[in-house]
Short mmCIF file of C-alpha atoms in Angstrom, two decimals:
data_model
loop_
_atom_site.label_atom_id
_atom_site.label_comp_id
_atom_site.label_asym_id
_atom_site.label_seq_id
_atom_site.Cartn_x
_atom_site.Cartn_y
_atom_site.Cartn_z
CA UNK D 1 8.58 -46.80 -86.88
CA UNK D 2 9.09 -45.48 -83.48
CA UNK D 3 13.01 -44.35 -83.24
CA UNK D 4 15.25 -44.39 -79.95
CA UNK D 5 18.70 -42.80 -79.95
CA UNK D 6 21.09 -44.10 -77.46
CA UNK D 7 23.93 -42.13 -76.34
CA UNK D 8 26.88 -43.42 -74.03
CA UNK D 9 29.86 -41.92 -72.89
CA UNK D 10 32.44 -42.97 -75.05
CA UNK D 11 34.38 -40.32 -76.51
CA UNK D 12 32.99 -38.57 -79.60
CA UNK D 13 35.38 -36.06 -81.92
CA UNK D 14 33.14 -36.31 -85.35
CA UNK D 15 29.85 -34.24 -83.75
CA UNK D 16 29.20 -33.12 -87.06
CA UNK D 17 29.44 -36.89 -88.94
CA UNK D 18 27.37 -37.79 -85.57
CA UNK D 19 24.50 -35.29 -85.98
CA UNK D 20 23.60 -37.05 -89.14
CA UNK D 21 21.67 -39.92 -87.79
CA UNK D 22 19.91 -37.68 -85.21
CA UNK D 23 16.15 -36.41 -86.06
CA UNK D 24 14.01 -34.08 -84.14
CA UNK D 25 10.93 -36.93 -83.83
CA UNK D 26 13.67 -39.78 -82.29
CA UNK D 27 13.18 -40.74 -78.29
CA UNK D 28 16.87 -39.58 -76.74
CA UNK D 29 17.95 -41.45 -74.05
CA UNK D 30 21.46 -40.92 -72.24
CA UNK D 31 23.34 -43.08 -70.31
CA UNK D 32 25.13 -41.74 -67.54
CA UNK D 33 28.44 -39.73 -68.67
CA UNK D 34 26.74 -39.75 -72.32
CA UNK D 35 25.46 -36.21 -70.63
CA UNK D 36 28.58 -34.98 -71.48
CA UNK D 37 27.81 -35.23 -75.25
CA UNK D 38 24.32 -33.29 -75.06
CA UNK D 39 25.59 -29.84 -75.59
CA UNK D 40 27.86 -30.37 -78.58
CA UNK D 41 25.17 -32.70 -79.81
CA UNK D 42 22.53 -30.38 -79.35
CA UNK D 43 19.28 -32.35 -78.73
CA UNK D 44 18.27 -32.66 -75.04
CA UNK D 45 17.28 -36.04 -73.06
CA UNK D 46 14.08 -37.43 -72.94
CA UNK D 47 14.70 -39.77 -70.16
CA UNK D 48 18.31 -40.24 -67.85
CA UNK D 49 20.07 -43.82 -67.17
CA UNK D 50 22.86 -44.61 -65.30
CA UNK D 51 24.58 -45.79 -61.80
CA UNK D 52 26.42 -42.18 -61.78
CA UNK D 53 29.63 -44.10 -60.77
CA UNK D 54 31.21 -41.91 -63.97
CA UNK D 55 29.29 -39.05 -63.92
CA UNK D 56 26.98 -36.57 -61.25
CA UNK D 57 23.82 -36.93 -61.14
CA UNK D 58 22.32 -34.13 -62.89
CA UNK D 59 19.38 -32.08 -61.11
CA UNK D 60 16.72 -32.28 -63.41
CA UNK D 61 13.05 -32.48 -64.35
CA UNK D 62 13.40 -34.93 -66.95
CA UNK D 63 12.99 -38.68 -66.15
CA UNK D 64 15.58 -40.31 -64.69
CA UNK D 65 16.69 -44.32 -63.69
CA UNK D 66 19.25 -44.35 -61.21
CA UNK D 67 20.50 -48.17 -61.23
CA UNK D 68 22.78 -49.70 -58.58
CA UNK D 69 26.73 -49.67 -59.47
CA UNK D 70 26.67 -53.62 -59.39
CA UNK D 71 24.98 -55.10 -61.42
CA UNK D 72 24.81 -57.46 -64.41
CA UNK D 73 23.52 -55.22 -67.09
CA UNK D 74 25.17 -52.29 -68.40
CA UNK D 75 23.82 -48.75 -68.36
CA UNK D 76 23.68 -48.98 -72.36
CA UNK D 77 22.27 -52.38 -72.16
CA UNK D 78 19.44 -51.41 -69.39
CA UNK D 79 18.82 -48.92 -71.36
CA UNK D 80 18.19 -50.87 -74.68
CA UNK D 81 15.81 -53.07 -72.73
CA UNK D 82 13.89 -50.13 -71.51
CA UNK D 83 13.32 -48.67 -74.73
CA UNK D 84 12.02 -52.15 -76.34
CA UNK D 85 9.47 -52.47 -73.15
CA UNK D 86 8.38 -48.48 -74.23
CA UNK D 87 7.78 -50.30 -77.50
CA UNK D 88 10.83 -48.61 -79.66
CA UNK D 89 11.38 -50.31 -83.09
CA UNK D 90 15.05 -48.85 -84.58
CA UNK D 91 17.42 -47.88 -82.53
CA UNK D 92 20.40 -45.30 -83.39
CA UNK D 93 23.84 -46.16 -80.10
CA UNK D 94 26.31 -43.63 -80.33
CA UNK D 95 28.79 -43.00 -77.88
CA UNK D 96 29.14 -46.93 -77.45
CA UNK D 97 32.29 -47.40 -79.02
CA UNK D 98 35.27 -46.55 -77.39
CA UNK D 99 38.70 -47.30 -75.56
CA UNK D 100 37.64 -49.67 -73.48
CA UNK D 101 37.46 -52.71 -75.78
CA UNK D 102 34.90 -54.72 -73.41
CA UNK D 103 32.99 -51.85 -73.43
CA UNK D 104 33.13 -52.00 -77.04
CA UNK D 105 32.52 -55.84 -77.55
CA UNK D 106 29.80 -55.80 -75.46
CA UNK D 107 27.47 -52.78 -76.77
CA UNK D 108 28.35 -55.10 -80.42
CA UNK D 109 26.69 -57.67 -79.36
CA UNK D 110 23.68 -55.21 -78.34
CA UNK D 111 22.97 -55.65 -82.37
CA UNK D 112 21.92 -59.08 -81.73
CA UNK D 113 20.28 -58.89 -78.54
CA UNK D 114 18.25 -56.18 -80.74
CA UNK D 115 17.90 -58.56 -83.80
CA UNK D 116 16.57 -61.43 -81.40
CA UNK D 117 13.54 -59.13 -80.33
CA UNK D 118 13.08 -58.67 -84.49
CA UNK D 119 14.54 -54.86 -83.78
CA UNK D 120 16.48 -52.80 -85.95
CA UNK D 121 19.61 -51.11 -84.98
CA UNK D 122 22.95 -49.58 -85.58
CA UNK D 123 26.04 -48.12 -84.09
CA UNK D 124 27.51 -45.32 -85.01
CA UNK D 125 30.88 -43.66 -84.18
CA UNK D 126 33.64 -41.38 -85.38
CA UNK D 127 34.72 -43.10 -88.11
CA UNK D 128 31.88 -46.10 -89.51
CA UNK D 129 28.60 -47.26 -88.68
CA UNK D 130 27.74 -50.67 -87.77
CA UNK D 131 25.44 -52.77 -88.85
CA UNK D 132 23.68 -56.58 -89.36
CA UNK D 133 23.34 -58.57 -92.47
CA UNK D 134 21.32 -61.66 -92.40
CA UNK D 135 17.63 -62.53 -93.53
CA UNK D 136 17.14 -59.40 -95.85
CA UNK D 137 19.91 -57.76 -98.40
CA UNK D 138 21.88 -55.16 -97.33
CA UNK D 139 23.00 -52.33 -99.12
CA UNK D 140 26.76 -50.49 -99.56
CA UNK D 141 27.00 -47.02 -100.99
CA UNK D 142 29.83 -45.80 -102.83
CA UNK D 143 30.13 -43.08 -100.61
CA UNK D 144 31.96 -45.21 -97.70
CA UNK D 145 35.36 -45.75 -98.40
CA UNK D 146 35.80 -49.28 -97.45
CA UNK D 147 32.96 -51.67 -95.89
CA UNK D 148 34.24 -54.96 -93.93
CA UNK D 149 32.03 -58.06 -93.18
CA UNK D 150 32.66 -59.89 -90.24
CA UNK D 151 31.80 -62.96 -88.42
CA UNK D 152 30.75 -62.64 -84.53
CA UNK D 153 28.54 -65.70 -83.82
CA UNK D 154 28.31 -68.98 -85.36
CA UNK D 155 29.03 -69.86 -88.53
CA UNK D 156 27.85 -67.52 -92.21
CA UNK D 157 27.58 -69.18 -95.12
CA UNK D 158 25.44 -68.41 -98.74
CA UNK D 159 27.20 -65.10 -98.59
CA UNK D 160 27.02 -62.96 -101.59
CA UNK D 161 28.60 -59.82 -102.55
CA UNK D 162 27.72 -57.68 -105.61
CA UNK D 163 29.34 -54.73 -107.48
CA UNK D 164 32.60 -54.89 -105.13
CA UNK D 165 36.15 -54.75 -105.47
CA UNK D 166 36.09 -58.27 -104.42
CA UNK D 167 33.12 -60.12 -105.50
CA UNK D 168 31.75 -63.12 -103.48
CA UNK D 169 29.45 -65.73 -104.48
CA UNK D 170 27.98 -68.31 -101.70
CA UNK D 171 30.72 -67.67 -99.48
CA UNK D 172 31.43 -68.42 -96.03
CA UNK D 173 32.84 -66.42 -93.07
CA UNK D 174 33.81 -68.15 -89.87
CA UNK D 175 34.55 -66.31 -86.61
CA UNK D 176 38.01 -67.82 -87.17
CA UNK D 177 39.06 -66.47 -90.26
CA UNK D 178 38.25 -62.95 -91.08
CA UNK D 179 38.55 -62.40 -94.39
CA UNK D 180 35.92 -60.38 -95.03
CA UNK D 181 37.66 -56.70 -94.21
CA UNK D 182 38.61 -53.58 -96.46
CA UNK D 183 36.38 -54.05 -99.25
CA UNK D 184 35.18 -51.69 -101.47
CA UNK D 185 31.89 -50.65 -103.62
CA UNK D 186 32.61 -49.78 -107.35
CA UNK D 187 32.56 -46.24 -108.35
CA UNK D 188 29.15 -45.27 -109.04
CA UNK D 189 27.54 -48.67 -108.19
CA UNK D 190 25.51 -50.08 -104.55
CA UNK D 191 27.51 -52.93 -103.26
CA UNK D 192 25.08 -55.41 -102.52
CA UNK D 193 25.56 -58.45 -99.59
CA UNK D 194 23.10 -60.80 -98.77
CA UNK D 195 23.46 -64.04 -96.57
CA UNK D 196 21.80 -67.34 -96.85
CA UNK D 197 22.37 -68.47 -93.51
CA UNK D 198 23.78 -67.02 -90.36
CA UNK D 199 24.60 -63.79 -89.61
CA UNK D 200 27.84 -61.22 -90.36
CA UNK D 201 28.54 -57.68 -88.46
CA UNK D 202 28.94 -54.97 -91.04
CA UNK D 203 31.16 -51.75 -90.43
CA UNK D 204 31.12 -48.98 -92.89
CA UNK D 205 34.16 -47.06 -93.17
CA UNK D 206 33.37 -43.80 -93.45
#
């Protein structure tokens, strides 16, 4: 599976919790002020996105995209769709999730733009990762402190959770009541969460 880490400029505190998910044979690409993060992160780019409206245009060697300042995609979101037409399969954002709650809602729903193209992805930030649940079972591991399911498109229903604080069996979760949040896996045990139909954002409280 070929691996593309995405890095945008929303602040990062965690490095450490961060360097984690990042491996030495992954494609980095950074999106504009995301450049900030490359020292403390300690990988360099392999190719350079952005408008530069947030951040100077670095003088370098490696590949760059400079995109105009309006215009309808996002640097984070150009730079997802660049990395599917370089034939990337999983994809690792980080730095995507932020104080500016558009921001935030909007590299979310990057999950299902990467889902509709049959890709694999997550988000990852100071405190949780992010993830899909819907055609194939999902697993929780004791380690996270709390795991929330939530509803952002459509309606979930046939939703089934195993070894969990609070146990659900063919559930539903609509986008208007979120009841789905602060859950926890059982000492010792894999929470389990699978859904019949639809699909459900998962966050993993670190």
């Amino acid at each position: 599976m070929k691996k593309c880490i995405i890095i945008g400029g929303a602040d990062i505190t965690a490095y450490s919790e961060i360097k984690n998910y990042l491996t030495p044979d992954a494609f980095y690409i950074f999106c504009d002020c995301g450049l900030k993060h490359e020292k403390e992160l300690g990988v360099s780019p392999d190719l350079i996105i952005g408008d530069f409206d947030s951040y100077e245009k670095p003088d370098t060697e490696t590949e760059t995209i400079v995109l105009p300042c309006e215009k309808d995609d996002t640097d984070t979101m150009y730079a997802v769709k660049e990395a599917i037409k370089r034939g990337f399969d999983t994809f690792v954002l980080v730095g995507v999730v932020g104080n500016r709650l558009d921001h935030t809602l909007a590299n979310v729903s990057i999950l299902l733009f990467l889902e509709s193209y049959g890709k694999r992805g997550i988000i990852v930030d100071d405190y949780s990762e992010m993830e899909l649940v819907s055609k194939e079972p999902v697993y929780v591991e004791d380690c996270y402190s709390y795991f929330s399911l939530l509803n952002i498109t459509g309606m979930a229903h046939g939703i089934n959770i195993e070894d969990a604080k609070y146990l659900l069996e063919n559930g539903e979760i609509t986008c208007e009541y979120q009841y789905g949040v602060s859950n926890e896996v059982l000492p010792g045990k894999k929470s389990k969460i699978t859904v019949e139909h639809g699909t459900l954002l998962l966050i993993k409280v670190r």
